[in-house]
Amino acid sequence: MSCNYADGLSAYDNKGILGAPESFDSDEIVAEKCQELVDLIKKSGHVVLHTGAGISTSAGIPDFRGPKGVWTLEEKGEKPDFNVSFDEARPTKTHMAIIALIESGYVQYVISQNIDGLHLKSGLDRKYLSELHGNIYIEQCKKCRRQFVSPSAVETVGQKSLQRACKSSMNSKGRSCRSGILYDNVLDWEHDLPENDLEMGLMHSTIADLNIALGTTLQIVPSGDLPLKNLKRGGKFVICNLQPTKHDKKANLIVSSYVDVVLSKVCKLLGVEIPEYSEASDPTKHSKPLEWTIPTSNVNTFHREYRKYVKDSKIESIAKKTKYK
């Protein structure tokens, strides 16, 4: 499928601020801010990344609201240039840096608005990822709600029928689903966000010591508001984006540079080696269908941790108020 999947979505007028000018920090300022970001990461016990279309542009996939973004050009009656198809696109330096940061324990979770499947292709484990707007490589059964990885980008978007039977009978995990039909799981404008992905994203964002937005103007809600969820409890918020965002005034740090550059510098300062993309770690290259469903048990387990965190935070807050009376 062409990277211009947006042609398959319903018409929608309110696409936010389009084509805002990009700004670039000097090399010296970027180096200083990357060091500041590294210091914040080292001080944090729970770091969550919020990824948008800007982390995939170096893979040849256009963003939406940039100077040459899909929606920006659409408003002018123009079409963007597509250098690759979804199937040809490979994970960027940023996608692979995220793998390294998770494996080294510096990042605990990723919340993505992207449907391009590059987090999946990079080898990022599902337990570390919420996909709020779907994934062009995922087929979801309408009946049993289980998700499966497709070897190629699906033919439709907007949660339409793929006219294929559920793959649960081909997968050794769990019970077989009878008469279930697979649909794409890419959201259209008015669709509800996937419940488990949203709940995990909300909980992780709330307990995060540090939320980092990468390559997004944070205009789409609720995903664009999630990085703010930790601020009431003293958490930090960092933005790495070339355009101004909806929440610049609330950020503790803004780095105006390419995300690939920033994460490369951050990994180097942390002593973390960024791996190369490998087809061996790419689920779309496996011969057997792999399941991509977030297990409900994972959600329930983390929900207990989340409730404990919220309870402990309230107790700490009351203790501080009592102390200073």
PDB file of C-alpha atoms in Angstrom:
ATOM      1  CA  MET A   1       0.000   0.000   0.000  1.00  0.00           C
ATOM      2  CA  SER A   2       1.123   3.567  -0.695  1.00  0.00           C
ATOM      3  CA  CYS A   3       2.211   5.608   2.300  1.00  0.00           C
ATOM      4  CA  ASN A   4      -0.636   7.984   1.461  1.00  0.00           C
ATOM      5  CA  TYR A   5      -3.108   5.885   3.415  1.00  0.00           C
ATOM      6  CA  ALA A   6      -4.877   9.140   4.280  1.00  0.00           C
ATOM      7  CA  ASP A   7      -6.722   8.923   0.949  1.00  0.00           C
ATOM      8  CA  GLY A   8      -8.710   6.057   2.456  1.00  0.00           C
ATOM      9  CA  LEU A   9      -9.973   8.071   5.420  1.00  0.00           C
ATOM     10  CA  SER A  10     -13.244   9.969   5.670  1.00  0.00           C
ATOM     11  CA  ALA A  11     -13.353  13.683   4.940  1.00  0.00           C
ATOM     12  CA  TYR A  12     -12.560  15.788   8.003  1.00  0.00           C
ATOM     13  CA  ASP A  13     -12.182  19.571   8.189  1.00  0.00           C
ATOM     14  CA  ASN A  14     -10.559  20.213  11.567  1.00  0.00           C
ATOM     15  CA  LYS A  15      -7.010  18.981  10.963  1.00  0.00           C
ATOM     16  CA  GLY A  16      -5.355  21.555  13.212  1.00  0.00           C
ATOM     17  CA  ILE A  17      -2.587  24.044  12.480  1.00  0.00           C
ATOM     18  CA  LEU A  18      -0.880  23.156   9.208  1.00  0.00           C
ATOM     19  CA  GLY A  19       2.474  24.115   7.719  1.00  0.00           C
ATOM     20  CA  ALA A  20       3.893  26.045  10.667  1.00  0.00           C
ATOM     21  CA  PRO A  21       7.529  27.020   9.996  1.00  0.00           C
ATOM     22  CA  GLU A  22      10.271  24.769  11.319  1.00  0.00           C
ATOM     23  CA  SER A  23      13.072  26.080  13.515  1.00  0.00           C
ATOM     24  CA  PHE A  24      16.507  24.602  14.194  1.00  0.00           C
ATOM     25  CA  ASP A  25      18.702  25.000  17.265  1.00  0.00           C
ATOM     26  CA  SER A  26      22.386  25.491  16.530  1.00  0.00           C
ATOM     27  CA  ASP A  27      24.682  22.461  16.815  1.00  0.00           C
ATOM     28  CA  GLU A  28      26.077  23.875  20.055  1.00  0.00           C
ATOM     29  CA  ILE A  29      22.624  24.393  21.568  1.00  0.00           C
ATOM     30  CA  VAL A  30      21.509  20.904  20.487  1.00  0.00           C
ATOM     31  CA  ALA A  31      24.551  19.397  22.207  1.00  0.00           C
ATOM     32  CA  GLU A  32      23.769  21.315  25.425  1.00  0.00           C
ATOM     33  CA  LYS A  33      20.104  20.339  25.369  1.00  0.00           C
ATOM     34  CA  CYS A  34      20.917  16.679  24.686  1.00  0.00           C
ATOM     35  CA  GLN A  35      23.125  16.667  27.760  1.00  0.00           C
ATOM     36  CA  GLU A  36      20.295  18.226  29.754  1.00  0.00           C
ATOM     37  CA  LEU A  37      17.928  15.561  28.427  1.00  0.00           C
ATOM     38  CA  VAL A  38      20.368  12.806  29.384  1.00  0.00           C
ATOM     39  CA  ASP A  39      20.556  14.237  32.905  1.00  0.00           C
ATOM     40  CA  LEU A  40      16.761  14.135  33.144  1.00  0.00           C
ATOM     41  CA  ILE A  41      16.685  10.542  31.900  1.00  0.00           C
ATOM     42  CA  LYS A  42      19.290   9.459  34.451  1.00  0.00           C
ATOM     43  CA  LYS A  43      17.277  11.035  37.275  1.00  0.00           C
ATOM     44  CA  SER A  44      14.059   9.321  36.178  1.00  0.00           C
ATOM     45  CA  GLY A  45      12.827   5.884  37.137  1.00  0.00           C
ATOM     46  CA  HIS A  46      10.009   5.748  34.594  1.00  0.00           C
ATOM     47  CA  VAL A  47      10.511   7.315  31.153  1.00  0.00           C
ATOM     48  CA  VAL A  48       7.787   7.264  28.495  1.00  0.00           C
ATOM     49  CA  LEU A  49       8.234   8.224  24.835  1.00  0.00           C
ATOM     50  CA  HIS A  50       5.370   9.675  22.787  1.00  0.00           C
ATOM     51  CA  THR A  51       6.090   9.246  19.082  1.00  0.00           C
ATOM     52  CA  GLY A  52       4.537  10.998  16.091  1.00  0.00           C
ATOM     53  CA  ALA A  53       4.932  11.122  12.317  1.00  0.00           C
ATOM     54  CA  GLY A  54       8.156  13.139  12.566  1.00  0.00           C
ATOM     55  CA  ILE A  55      10.163  10.077  13.597  1.00  0.00           C
ATOM     56  CA  SER A  56       9.362   8.333  10.292  1.00  0.00           C
ATOM     57  CA  THR A  57      10.124  11.077   7.758  1.00  0.00           C
ATOM     58  CA  SER A  58      13.732   9.912   7.348  1.00  0.00           C
ATOM     59  CA  ALA A  59      12.287   6.545   6.240  1.00  0.00           C
ATOM     60  CA  GLY A  60      10.587   8.340   3.325  1.00  0.00           C
ATOM     61  CA  ILE A  61       7.133   8.531   4.947  1.00  0.00           C
ATOM     62  CA  PRO A  62       5.799  12.123   4.971  1.00  0.00           C
ATOM     63  CA  ASP A  63       4.364  13.714   8.088  1.00  0.00           C
ATOM     64  CA  PHE A  64       0.963  15.409   8.168  1.00  0.00           C
ATOM     65  CA  ARG A  65       1.327  19.011   9.336  1.00  0.00           C
ATOM     66  CA  GLY A  66       4.898  19.863   8.357  1.00  0.00           C
ATOM     67  CA  PRO A  67       5.688  22.306   5.514  1.00  0.00           C
ATOM     68  CA  LYS A  68       5.423  19.389   3.063  1.00  0.00           C
ATOM     69  CA  GLY A  69       3.014  17.287   5.117  1.00  0.00           C
ATOM     70  CA  VAL A  70       0.016  15.387   3.767  1.00  0.00           C
ATOM     71  CA  TRP A  71      -2.616  17.687   5.264  1.00  0.00           C
ATOM     72  CA  THR A  72      -0.587  20.832   4.553  1.00  0.00           C
ATOM     73  CA  LEU A  73      -0.325  20.041   0.840  1.00  0.00           C
ATOM     74  CA  GLU A  74      -3.907  18.808   0.703  1.00  0.00           C
ATOM     75  CA  GLU A  75      -5.066  22.261   1.818  1.00  0.00           C
ATOM     76  CA  LYS A  76      -3.172  23.705  -1.168  1.00  0.00           C
ATOM     77  CA  GLY A  77      -4.666  21.170  -3.550  1.00  0.00           C
ATOM     78  CA  GLU A  78      -1.348  19.335  -3.875  1.00  0.00           C
ATOM     79  CA  LYS A  79      -0.112  15.800  -3.221  1.00  0.00           C
ATOM     80  CA  PRO A  80       3.060  14.843  -1.328  1.00  0.00           C
ATOM     81  CA  ASP A  81       5.895  12.907  -2.927  1.00  0.00           C
ATOM     82  CA  PHE A  82       6.186   9.338  -1.694  1.00  0.00           C
ATOM     83  CA  ASN A  83       9.668   7.867  -1.872  1.00  0.00           C
ATOM     84  CA  VAL A  84       8.671   4.427  -0.576  1.00  0.00           C
ATOM     85  CA  SER A  85       5.687   2.208   0.044  1.00  0.00           C
ATOM     86  CA  PHE A  86       4.916   0.980   3.561  1.00  0.00           C
ATOM     87  CA  ASP A  87       6.417  -2.391   2.675  1.00  0.00           C
ATOM     88  CA  GLU A  88       9.640  -0.774   1.444  1.00  0.00           C
ATOM     89  CA  ALA A  89      10.032   1.529   4.471  1.00  0.00           C
ATOM     90  CA  ARG A  90      12.509   0.481   7.131  1.00  0.00           C
ATOM     91  CA  PRO A  91      12.811   1.626  10.762  1.00  0.00           C
ATOM     92  CA  THR A  92      14.816   4.830  11.210  1.00  0.00           C
ATOM     93  CA  LYS A  93      17.719   5.585  13.513  1.00  0.00           C
ATOM     94  CA  THR A  94      15.130   6.803  16.033  1.00  0.00           C
ATOM     95  CA  HIS A  95      13.148   3.549  15.956  1.00  0.00           C
ATOM     96  CA  MET A  96      16.313   1.534  16.549  1.00  0.00           C
ATOM     97  CA  ALA A  97      17.540   3.935  19.250  1.00  0.00           C
ATOM     98  CA  ILE A  98      14.251   3.370  21.084  1.00  0.00           C
ATOM     99  CA  ILE A  99      14.932  -0.383  21.059  1.00  0.00           C
ATOM    100  CA  ALA A 100      18.377   0.256  22.573  1.00  0.00           C
ATOM    101  CA  LEU A 101      17.033   2.620  25.243  1.00  0.00           C
ATOM    102  CA  ILE A 102      14.365   0.118  26.315  1.00  0.00           C
ATOM    103  CA  GLU A 103      16.772  -2.817  26.385  1.00  0.00           C
ATOM    104  CA  SER A 104      19.246  -0.790  28.471  1.00  0.00           C
ATOM    105  CA  GLY A 105      16.527   0.182  30.953  1.00  0.00           C
ATOM    106  CA  TYR A 106      16.476   3.930  30.255  1.00  0.00           C
ATOM    107  CA  VAL A 107      12.980   3.908  28.711  1.00  0.00           C
ATOM    108  CA  GLN A 108      10.019   1.962  30.093  1.00  0.00           C
ATOM    109  CA  TYR A 109       7.226   2.508  27.540  1.00  0.00           C
ATOM    110  CA  VAL A 110       6.346   3.930  24.111  1.00  0.00           C
ATOM    111  CA  ILE A 111       3.025   5.500  23.080  1.00  0.00           C
ATOM    112  CA  SER A 112       2.682   6.013  19.347  1.00  0.00           C
ATOM    113  CA  GLN A 113       0.242   7.831  17.079  1.00  0.00           C
ATOM    114  CA  ASN A 114       1.880   6.256  14.028  1.00  0.00           C
ATOM    115  CA  ILE A 115       0.193   3.623  11.895  1.00  0.00           C
ATOM    116  CA  ASP A 116       3.239   2.920   9.682  1.00  0.00           C
ATOM    117  CA  GLY A 117       4.299  -0.247  11.527  1.00  0.00           C
ATOM    118  CA  LEU A 118       7.929   0.831  11.922  1.00  0.00           C
ATOM    119  CA  HIS A 119       7.932   0.230  15.690  1.00  0.00           C
ATOM    120  CA  LEU A 120       6.701  -3.287  14.929  1.00  0.00           C
ATOM    121  CA  LYS A 121       9.354  -3.816  12.235  1.00  0.00           C
ATOM    122  CA  SER A 122      12.094  -2.571  14.551  1.00  0.00           C
ATOM    123  CA  GLY A 123      11.427  -5.505  16.879  1.00  0.00           C
ATOM    124  CA  LEU A 124       9.849  -3.499  19.699  1.00  0.00           C
ATOM    125  CA  ASP A 125       7.993  -5.911  21.985  1.00  0.00           C
ATOM    126  CA  ARG A 126       4.236  -5.320  22.251  1.00  0.00           C
ATOM    127  CA  LYS A 127       4.452  -5.131  26.040  1.00  0.00           C
ATOM    128  CA  TYR A 128       6.325  -1.845  25.689  1.00  0.00           C
ATOM    129  CA  LEU A 129       4.004  -0.260  23.117  1.00  0.00           C
ATOM    130  CA  SER A 130       0.597   1.393  22.861  1.00  0.00           C
ATOM    131  CA  GLU A 131      -0.593   2.066  19.302  1.00  0.00           C
ATOM    132  CA  LEU A 132      -3.348   4.618  19.702  1.00  0.00           C
ATOM    133  CA  HIS A 133      -4.332   5.006  16.046  1.00  0.00           C
ATOM    134  CA  GLY A 134      -3.746   1.465  14.807  1.00  0.00           C
ATOM    135  CA  ASN A 135      -1.138  -0.239  12.628  1.00  0.00           C
ATOM    136  CA  ILE A 136      -1.174  -0.825   8.861  1.00  0.00           C
ATOM    137  CA  TYR A 137       0.343  -4.301   9.441  1.00  0.00           C
ATOM    138  CA  ILE A 138      -2.265  -5.521  11.896  1.00  0.00           C
ATOM    139  CA  GLU A 139      -5.385  -7.559  11.177  1.00  0.00           C
ATOM    140  CA  GLN A 140      -7.965  -7.698  13.965  1.00  0.00           C
ATOM    141  CA  CYS A 141     -10.765 -10.217  14.335  1.00  0.00           C
ATOM    142  CA  LYS A 142     -14.178  -8.605  14.662  1.00  0.00           C
ATOM    143  CA  LYS A 143     -15.379 -11.483  16.834  1.00  0.00           C
ATOM    144  CA  CYS A 144     -12.587 -12.476  19.232  1.00  0.00           C
ATOM    145  CA  ARG A 145     -10.759  -9.072  19.042  1.00  0.00           C
ATOM    146  CA  ARG A 146      -7.354 -10.742  18.708  1.00  0.00           C
ATOM    147  CA  GLN A 147      -4.733  -9.051  16.546  1.00  0.00           C
ATOM    148  CA  PHE A 148      -2.325 -10.680  14.094  1.00  0.00           C
ATOM    149  CA  VAL A 149       0.710  -9.434  12.190  1.00  0.00           C
ATOM    150  CA  SER A 150       0.368  -9.292   8.419  1.00  0.00           C
ATOM    151  CA  PRO A 151       3.465  -9.869   6.247  1.00  0.00           C
ATOM    152  CA  SER A 152       2.510  -6.837   4.148  1.00  0.00           C
ATOM    153  CA  ALA A 153       0.546  -3.632   4.627  1.00  0.00           C
ATOM    154  CA  VAL A 154      -3.182  -4.384   4.654  1.00  0.00           C
ATOM    155  CA  GLU A 155      -5.324  -3.238   1.737  1.00  0.00           C
ATOM    156  CA  THR A 156      -7.776  -1.036   3.640  1.00  0.00           C
ATOM    157  CA  VAL A 157      -7.888   1.570   6.409  1.00  0.00           C
ATOM    158  CA  GLY A 158     -10.735   2.766   8.598  1.00  0.00           C
ATOM    159  CA  GLN A 159     -11.482  -0.606  10.224  1.00  0.00           C
ATOM    160  CA  LYS A 160     -12.938  -2.191   7.093  1.00  0.00           C
ATOM    161  CA  SER A 161     -13.362  -5.898   6.378  1.00  0.00           C
ATOM    162  CA  LEU A 162     -10.393  -7.673   4.826  1.00  0.00           C
ATOM    163  CA  GLN A 163     -12.692 -10.560   3.923  1.00  0.00           C
ATOM    164  CA  ARG A 164     -10.342 -13.077   5.508  1.00  0.00           C
ATOM    165  CA  ALA A 165     -11.011 -15.572   8.286  1.00  0.00           C
ATOM    166  CA  CYS A 166      -9.507 -15.110  11.756  1.00  0.00           C
ATOM    167  CA  LYS A 167      -5.992 -16.529  12.003  1.00  0.00           C
ATOM    168  CA  SER A 168      -6.410 -17.904  15.518  1.00  0.00           C
ATOM    169  CA  SER A 169      -6.662 -21.446  14.154  1.00  0.00           C
ATOM    170  CA  MET A 170      -3.201 -20.975  12.593  1.00  0.00           C
ATOM    171  CA  ASN A 171      -1.711 -19.726  15.841  1.00  0.00           C
ATOM    172  CA  SER A 172      -0.793 -22.120  18.648  1.00  0.00           C
ATOM    173  CA  LYS A 173      -1.643 -19.655  21.417  1.00  0.00           C
ATOM    174  CA  GLY A 174      -5.165 -19.594  22.806  1.00  0.00           C
ATOM    175  CA  ARG A 175      -8.377 -21.078  21.508  1.00  0.00           C
ATOM    176  CA  SER A 176      -9.463 -21.104  17.892  1.00  0.00           C
ATOM    177  CA  CYS A 177     -12.048 -18.533  16.810  1.00  0.00           C
ATOM    178  CA  ARG A 178     -14.844 -19.843  14.646  1.00  0.00           C
ATOM    179  CA  SER A 179     -16.428 -17.671  11.938  1.00  0.00           C
ATOM    180  CA  GLY A 180     -14.461 -14.552  12.893  1.00  0.00           C
ATOM    181  CA  ILE A 181     -13.572 -12.111  10.097  1.00  0.00           C
ATOM    182  CA  LEU A 182     -10.439  -9.968  10.034  1.00  0.00           C
ATOM    183  CA  TYR A 183     -10.553  -6.172   9.707  1.00  0.00           C
ATOM    184  CA  ASP A 184      -7.793  -3.597   9.448  1.00  0.00           C
ATOM    185  CA  ASN A 185      -7.265  -1.751  12.745  1.00  0.00           C
ATOM    186  CA  VAL A 186      -6.301   1.696  11.429  1.00  0.00           C
ATOM    187  CA  LEU A 187      -8.644   4.286  12.915  1.00  0.00           C
ATOM    188  CA  ASP A 188     -10.726   6.721  10.913  1.00  0.00           C
ATOM    189  CA  TRP A 189     -11.312  10.205  12.327  1.00  0.00           C
ATOM    190  CA  GLU A 190     -14.357   9.471  14.487  1.00  0.00           C
ATOM    191  CA  HIS A 191     -13.383   6.014  15.752  1.00  0.00           C
ATOM    192  CA  ASP A 192     -12.819   5.306  19.429  1.00  0.00           C
ATOM    193  CA  LEU A 193      -9.234   4.606  20.434  1.00  0.00           C
ATOM    194  CA  PRO A 194      -8.389   0.969  21.269  1.00  0.00           C
ATOM    195  CA  GLU A 195      -9.267   0.487  24.926  1.00  0.00           C
ATOM    196  CA  ASN A 196      -6.246  -1.454  26.175  1.00  0.00           C
ATOM    197  CA  ASP A 197      -3.743   0.682  24.249  1.00  0.00           C
ATOM    198  CA  LEU A 198      -5.297   3.876  25.591  1.00  0.00           C
ATOM    199  CA  GLU A 199      -5.537   2.599  29.164  1.00  0.00           C
ATOM    200  CA  MET A 200      -1.910   1.448  29.208  1.00  0.00           C
ATOM    201  CA  GLY A 201      -0.817   4.723  27.640  1.00  0.00           C
ATOM    202  CA  LEU A 202      -2.748   6.778  30.169  1.00  0.00           C
ATOM    203  CA  MET A 203      -1.376   4.865  33.151  1.00  0.00           C
ATOM    204  CA  HIS A 204       2.231   4.963  31.953  1.00  0.00           C
ATOM    205  CA  SER A 205       1.982   8.678  31.123  1.00  0.00           C
ATOM    206  CA  THR A 206       0.572   9.464  34.569  1.00  0.00           C
ATOM    207  CA  ILE A 207       3.236   7.677  36.588  1.00  0.00           C
ATOM    208  CA  ALA A 208       6.114   8.787  34.351  1.00  0.00           C
ATOM    209  CA  ASP A 209       8.898  10.794  35.928  1.00  0.00           C
ATOM    210  CA  LEU A 210       9.653  11.973  32.405  1.00  0.00           C
ATOM    211  CA  ASN A 211       7.445  12.133  29.303  1.00  0.00           C
ATOM    212  CA  ILE A 212       9.284  12.838  26.030  1.00  0.00           C
ATOM    213  CA  ALA A 213       7.383  13.829  22.862  1.00  0.00           C
ATOM    214  CA  LEU A 214       9.248  12.948  19.663  1.00  0.00           C
ATOM    215  CA  GLY A 215       8.252  14.245  16.237  1.00  0.00           C
ATOM    216  CA  THR A 216       4.719  15.396  17.028  1.00  0.00           C
ATOM    217  CA  THR A 217       2.919  18.730  17.304  1.00  0.00           C
ATOM    218  CA  LEU A 218       0.610  17.145  19.897  1.00  0.00           C
ATOM    219  CA  GLN A 219      -2.539  18.484  18.221  1.00  0.00           C
ATOM    220  CA  ILE A 220      -4.603  15.292  18.116  1.00  0.00           C
ATOM    221  CA  VAL A 221      -6.486  14.448  21.320  1.00  0.00           C
ATOM    222  CA  PRO A 222      -6.396  12.513  23.520  1.00  0.00           C
ATOM    223  CA  SER A 223      -2.945  11.305  22.436  1.00  0.00           C
ATOM    224  CA  GLY A 224      -1.512  14.831  22.335  1.00  0.00           C
ATOM    225  CA  ASP A 225      -2.507  15.494  25.942  1.00  0.00           C
ATOM    226  CA  LEU A 226      -1.070  12.309  27.449  1.00  0.00           C
ATOM    227  CA  PRO A 227       2.467  13.741  27.967  1.00  0.00           C
ATOM    228  CA  LEU A 228       0.971  16.267  30.406  1.00  0.00           C
ATOM    229  CA  LYS A 229      -0.533  13.656  32.718  1.00  0.00           C
ATOM    230  CA  ASN A 230       2.515  13.496  34.997  1.00  0.00           C
ATOM    231  CA  LEU A 231       2.855  17.239  35.609  1.00  0.00           C
ATOM    232  CA  LYS A 232       0.496  17.410  38.599  1.00  0.00           C
ATOM    233  CA  ARG A 233       2.760  15.014  40.479  1.00  0.00           C
ATOM    234  CA  GLY A 234       5.957  16.846  39.646  1.00  0.00           C
ATOM    235  CA  GLY A 235       6.946  14.918  36.533  1.00  0.00           C
ATOM    236  CA  LYS A 236       8.986  16.450  33.713  1.00  0.00           C
ATOM    237  CA  PHE A 237       7.987  16.976  30.088  1.00  0.00           C
ATOM    238  CA  VAL A 238      10.372  17.299  27.113  1.00  0.00           C
ATOM    239  CA  ILE A 239       9.589  18.018  23.448  1.00  0.00           C
ATOM    240  CA  CYS A 240      11.781  17.199  20.465  1.00  0.00           C
ATOM    241  CA  ASN A 241      10.178  18.667  17.350  1.00  0.00           C
ATOM    242  CA  LEU A 242      10.977  21.114  14.569  1.00  0.00           C
ATOM    243  CA  GLN A 243       7.620  22.889  14.616  1.00  0.00           C
ATOM    244  CA  PRO A 244       5.994  24.588  17.612  1.00  0.00           C
ATOM    245  CA  THR A 245       3.586  22.305  19.462  1.00  0.00           C
ATOM    246  CA  LYS A 246       0.315  22.757  21.259  1.00  0.00           C
ATOM    247  CA  HIS A 247       2.036  22.369  24.657  1.00  0.00           C
ATOM    248  CA  ASP A 248       5.354  24.238  24.293  1.00  0.00           C
ATOM    249  CA  LYS A 249       4.605  26.488  27.282  1.00  0.00           C
ATOM    250  CA  LYS A 250       4.276  23.467  29.584  1.00  0.00           C
ATOM    251  CA  ALA A 251       7.538  21.788  28.566  1.00  0.00           C
ATOM    252  CA  ASN A 252      10.624  21.746  30.783  1.00  0.00           C
ATOM    253  CA  LEU A 253      12.845  21.444  27.706  1.00  0.00           C
ATOM    254  CA  ILE A 254      12.346  21.850  23.942  1.00  0.00           C
ATOM    255  CA  VAL A 255      14.920  20.538  21.466  1.00  0.00           C
ATOM    256  CA  SER A 256      14.486  21.872  17.933  1.00  0.00           C
ATOM    257  CA  SER A 257      16.372  19.377  15.817  1.00  0.00           C
ATOM    258  CA  TYR A 258      15.864  16.192  13.834  1.00  0.00           C
ATOM    259  CA  VAL A 259      14.833  13.366  16.153  1.00  0.00           C
ATOM    260  CA  ASP A 260      17.422  11.028  14.604  1.00  0.00           C
ATOM    261  CA  VAL A 261      20.142  13.508  15.553  1.00  0.00           C
ATOM    262  CA  VAL A 262      18.853  13.970  19.094  1.00  0.00           C
ATOM    263  CA  LEU A 263      18.482  10.277  19.946  1.00  0.00           C
ATOM    264  CA  SER A 264      21.840   9.456  18.372  1.00  0.00           C
ATOM    265  CA  LYS A 265      23.497  12.017  20.654  1.00  0.00           C
ATOM    266  CA  VAL A 266      21.483  10.883  23.678  1.00  0.00           C
ATOM    267  CA  CYS A 267      22.445   7.238  23.159  1.00  0.00           C
ATOM    268  CA  LYS A 268      26.096   8.162  22.736  1.00  0.00           C
ATOM    269  CA  LEU A 269      26.079  10.172  25.962  1.00  0.00           C
ATOM    270  CA  LEU A 270      24.416   7.262  27.773  1.00  0.00           C
ATOM    271  CA  GLY A 271      26.905   4.776  26.344  1.00  0.00           C
ATOM    272  CA  VAL A 272      24.158   2.876  24.536  1.00  0.00           C
ATOM    273  CA  GLU A 273      24.851   1.316  21.143  1.00  0.00           C
ATOM    274  CA  ILE A 274      22.115   1.665  18.527  1.00  0.00           C
ATOM    275  CA  PRO A 275      21.542  -1.606  16.639  1.00  0.00           C
ATOM    276  CA  GLU A 276      20.962  -1.862  12.904  1.00  0.00           C
ATOM    277  CA  TYR A 277      17.604  -2.981  11.595  1.00  0.00           C
ATOM    278  CA  SER A 278      17.469  -6.766  11.156  1.00  0.00           C
ATOM    279  CA  GLU A 279      14.848  -8.766   9.278  1.00  0.00           C
ATOM    280  CA  ALA A 280      15.386 -11.531  11.854  1.00  0.00           C
ATOM    281  CA  SER A 281      13.780  -9.271  14.495  1.00  0.00           C
ATOM    282  CA  ASP A 282      11.013  -8.035  12.187  1.00  0.00           C
ATOM    283  CA  PRO A 283       7.689  -9.850  12.856  1.00  0.00           C
ATOM    284  CA  THR A 284       6.446  -9.017   9.340  1.00  0.00           C
ATOM    285  CA  LYS A 285       9.199 -11.272   7.955  1.00  0.00           C
ATOM    286  CA  HIS A 286       8.141 -14.372   9.917  1.00  0.00           C
ATOM    287  CA  SER A 287       6.566 -17.243   7.988  1.00  0.00           C
ATOM    288  CA  LYS A 288       3.921 -18.019  10.626  1.00  0.00           C
ATOM    289  CA  PRO A 289       1.256 -15.506  11.765  1.00  0.00           C
ATOM    290  CA  LEU A 290       2.222 -13.826  15.033  1.00  0.00           C
ATOM    291  CA  GLU A 291      -0.255 -12.447  17.538  1.00  0.00           C
ATOM    292  CA  TRP A 292      -0.086  -8.749  18.414  1.00  0.00           C
ATOM    293  CA  THR A 293      -2.867  -8.497  21.002  1.00  0.00           C
ATOM    294  CA  ILE A 294      -2.192  -6.735  24.310  1.00  0.00           C
ATOM    295  CA  PRO A 295      -2.958  -9.461  26.880  1.00  0.00           C
ATOM    296  CA  THR A 296      -5.692  -8.370  29.283  1.00  0.00           C
ATOM    297  CA  SER A 297      -3.601  -9.891  32.082  1.00  0.00           C
ATOM    298  CA  ASN A 298      -0.843  -7.345  31.319  1.00  0.00           C
ATOM    299  CA  VAL A 299      -3.341  -4.505  31.607  1.00  0.00           C
ATOM    300  CA  ASN A 300      -4.766  -5.826  34.885  1.00  0.00           C
ATOM    301  CA  THR A 301      -1.309  -6.373  36.393  1.00  0.00           C
ATOM    302  CA  PHE A 302      -0.132  -2.885  35.525  1.00  0.00           C
ATOM    303  CA  HIS A 303      -3.437  -1.435  36.716  1.00  0.00           C
ATOM    304  CA  ARG A 304      -2.675  -2.764  40.217  1.00  0.00           C
ATOM    305  CA  GLU A 305       0.762  -1.115  40.109  1.00  0.00           C
ATOM    306  CA  TYR A 306      -0.834   2.099  38.887  1.00  0.00           C
ATOM    307  CA  ARG A 307      -3.412   2.163  41.712  1.00  0.00           C
ATOM    308  CA  LYS A 308      -0.661   1.618  44.256  1.00  0.00           C
ATOM    309  CA  TYR A 309       1.346   4.464  42.745  1.00  0.00           C
ATOM    310  CA  VAL A 310      -1.638   6.836  42.822  1.00  0.00           C
ATOM    311  CA  LYS A 311      -2.424   5.839  46.413  1.00  0.00           C
ATOM    312  CA  ASP A 312       1.189   6.333  47.546  1.00  0.00           C
ATOM    313  CA  SER A 313       1.334   9.693  45.744  1.00  0.00           C
ATOM    314  CA  LYS A 314      -1.783  10.900  47.544  1.00  0.00           C
ATOM    315  CA  ILE A 315      -0.359   9.834  50.897  1.00  0.00           C
ATOM    316  CA  GLU A 316       2.906  11.654  50.137  1.00  0.00           C
ATOM    317  CA  SER A 317       1.000  14.769  49.071  1.00  0.00           C
ATOM    318  CA  ILE A 318      -1.058  14.792  52.290  1.00  0.00           C
ATOM    319  CA  ALA A 319       2.089  14.305  54.354  1.00  0.00           C
ATOM    320  CA  LYS A 320       3.749  17.310  52.688  1.00  0.00           C
ATOM    321  CA  LYS A 321       0.700  19.515  53.278  1.00  0.00           C
ATOM    322  CA  THR A 322       0.567  18.462  56.926  1.00  0.00           C
ATOM    323  CA  LYS A 323       4.286  19.140  57.377  1.00  0.00           C
ATOM    324  CA  TYR A 324       4.056  22.732  56.182  1.00  0.00           C
ATOM    325  CA  LYS A 325       0.910  23.725  58.094  1.00  0.00           C
TER     326      LYS A 325
END
